[in-house]
Each structure stands twice: as C-alpha cells, then as structure tokens.
Coordinates of C-alpha atoms in Angstrom, one line a residue:
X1009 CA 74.3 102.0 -32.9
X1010 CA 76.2 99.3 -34.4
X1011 CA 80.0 99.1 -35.4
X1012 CA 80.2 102.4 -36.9
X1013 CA 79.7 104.4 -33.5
X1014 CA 82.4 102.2 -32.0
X1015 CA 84.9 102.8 -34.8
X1016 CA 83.6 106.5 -34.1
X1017 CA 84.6 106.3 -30.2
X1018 CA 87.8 104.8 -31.5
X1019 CA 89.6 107.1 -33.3
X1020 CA 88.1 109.9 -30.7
X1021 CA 90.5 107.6 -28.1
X1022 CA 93.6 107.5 -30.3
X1023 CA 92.7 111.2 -30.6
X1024 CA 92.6 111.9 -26.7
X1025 CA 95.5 109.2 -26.2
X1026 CA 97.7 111.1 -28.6
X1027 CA 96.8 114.8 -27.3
X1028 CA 97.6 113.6 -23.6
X1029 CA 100.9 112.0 -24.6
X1030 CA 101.9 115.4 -25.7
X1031 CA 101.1 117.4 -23.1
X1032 CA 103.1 115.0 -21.0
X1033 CA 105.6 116.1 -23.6
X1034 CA 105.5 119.7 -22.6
X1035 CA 103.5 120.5 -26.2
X1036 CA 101.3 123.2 -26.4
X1037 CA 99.0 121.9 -29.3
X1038 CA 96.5 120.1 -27.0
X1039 CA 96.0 122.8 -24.7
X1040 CA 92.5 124.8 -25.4
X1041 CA 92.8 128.5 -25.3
X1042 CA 92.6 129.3 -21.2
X1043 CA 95.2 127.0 -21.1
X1044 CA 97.1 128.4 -23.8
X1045 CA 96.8 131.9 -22.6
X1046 CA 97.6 130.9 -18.7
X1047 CA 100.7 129.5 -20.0
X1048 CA 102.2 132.0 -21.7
X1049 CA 100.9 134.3 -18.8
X1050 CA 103.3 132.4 -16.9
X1051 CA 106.4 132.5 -19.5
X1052 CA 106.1 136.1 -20.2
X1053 CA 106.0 136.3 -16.2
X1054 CA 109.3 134.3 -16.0
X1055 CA 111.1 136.0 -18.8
X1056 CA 110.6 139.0 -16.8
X1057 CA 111.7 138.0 -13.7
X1058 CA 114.6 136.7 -15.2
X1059 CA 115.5 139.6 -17.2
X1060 CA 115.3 141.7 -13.8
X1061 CA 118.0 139.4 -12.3
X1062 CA 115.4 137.0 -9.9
X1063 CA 114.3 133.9 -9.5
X1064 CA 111.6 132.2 -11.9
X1065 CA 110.5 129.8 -9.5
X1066 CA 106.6 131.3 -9.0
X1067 CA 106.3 131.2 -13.0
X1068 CA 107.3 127.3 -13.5
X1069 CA 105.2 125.9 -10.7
X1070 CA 102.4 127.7 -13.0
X1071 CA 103.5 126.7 -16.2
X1072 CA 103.5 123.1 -14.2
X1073 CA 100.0 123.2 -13.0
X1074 CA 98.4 124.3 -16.1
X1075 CA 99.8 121.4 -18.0
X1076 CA 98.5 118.9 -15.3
X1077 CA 95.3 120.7 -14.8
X1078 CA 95.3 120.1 -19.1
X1079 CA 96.6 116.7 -18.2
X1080 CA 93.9 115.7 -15.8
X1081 CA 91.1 116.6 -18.6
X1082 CA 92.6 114.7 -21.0
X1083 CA 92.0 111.9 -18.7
X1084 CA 89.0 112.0 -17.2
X1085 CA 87.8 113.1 -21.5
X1086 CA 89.6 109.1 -22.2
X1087 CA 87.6 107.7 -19.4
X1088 CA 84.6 109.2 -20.2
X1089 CA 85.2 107.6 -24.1
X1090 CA 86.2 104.3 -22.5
X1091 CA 83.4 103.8 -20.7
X1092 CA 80.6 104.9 -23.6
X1093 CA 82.4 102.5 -25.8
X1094 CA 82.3 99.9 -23.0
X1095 CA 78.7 100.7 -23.0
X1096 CA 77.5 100.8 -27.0
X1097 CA 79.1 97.4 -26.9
X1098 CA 77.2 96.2 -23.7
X1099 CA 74.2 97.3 -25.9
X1100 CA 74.8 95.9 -28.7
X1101 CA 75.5 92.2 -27.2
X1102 CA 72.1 92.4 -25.2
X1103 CA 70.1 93.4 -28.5
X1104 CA 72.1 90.5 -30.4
X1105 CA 71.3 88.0 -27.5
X1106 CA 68.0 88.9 -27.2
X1107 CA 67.6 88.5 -31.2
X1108 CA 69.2 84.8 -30.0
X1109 CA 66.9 83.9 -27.5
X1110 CA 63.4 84.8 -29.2
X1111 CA 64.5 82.2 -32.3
X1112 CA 63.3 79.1 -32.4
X1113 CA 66.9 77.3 -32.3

C-alpha cells in the first residue's frame, strides 16, 4: 500500500481528467456503450427530422443531456479517485508516524 498504489490512482486520474476533457469537447470516445447508442439514437433522430423539412430541436437537447449525464460520471468517477488517493496517503503517514513514535529517539 505504499507509493505504487498512489502512482496507480495517478495515472487512473490523468486517465478520468483526459476522458472528461473530451467529452466537454463533444468526443465520443469516452462515452461507454448506453451512452454511445443514446447518442446516435438522437442523431439519426435529428437527421430525420431534418431531412423531412422540421425542426431538430427535441434531438439536440438529447444529444446534450447524454453528454452531461456522461459528464457528471466522469466526475463523480475523479472524486471518487481523489479522495482514495487522499486516503492511501492518510494511511500511509499514520503507519510511518506510528513506526516514528514507537523508536526510541
């Protein structure tokens, strides 16, 4: 539970931090499948209503909720990282001042 795990938790944050910058982006790459799939519901859904002459107003509100409901996992998936990072290295400086106290000097 030393310095490894924390590297470990590391580059699963850059991970997160990169896949939430681009779905802010609009990319589709971080989205898992449902997401995937309710997004190009909702394209397919505006390419028809666009090709049938009407507005495609319904399908981009969609298109805009998925990503933010993709955007708010991200997030709470970077919190939930941050705070078992914050906690290995709460752990590890109580075992290490423990190991301090119980010495002679």
């Amino acid at each position: 539970m030393g310095n490894s795990e924390v590297r470990r938790l590391d580059r699963e944050i850059e991970k997160a931090t990169k896949k939430l910058e681009a779905v802010r982006r609009g990319e589709w790459w971080p989205l898992n499948g449902s997401e995937r799939r309710a997004m190009a519901r909702a394209l397919a859904g505006g390419a028809y209503q666009i090709t049938r002459g009407r507005s495609a107003g319904r399908a981009e509100q969609r298109m805009d909720t998925t990503g933010t409901a993709a955007e708010m996992r991200l997030n709470a998936e970077l919190t939930a990282l941050h705070g078992e990072r914050q906690r290995l290295i709460t752990e590890a400086a109580r075992a290490k001042a423990k190991r301090k106290s119980s010495g002679w000097f």
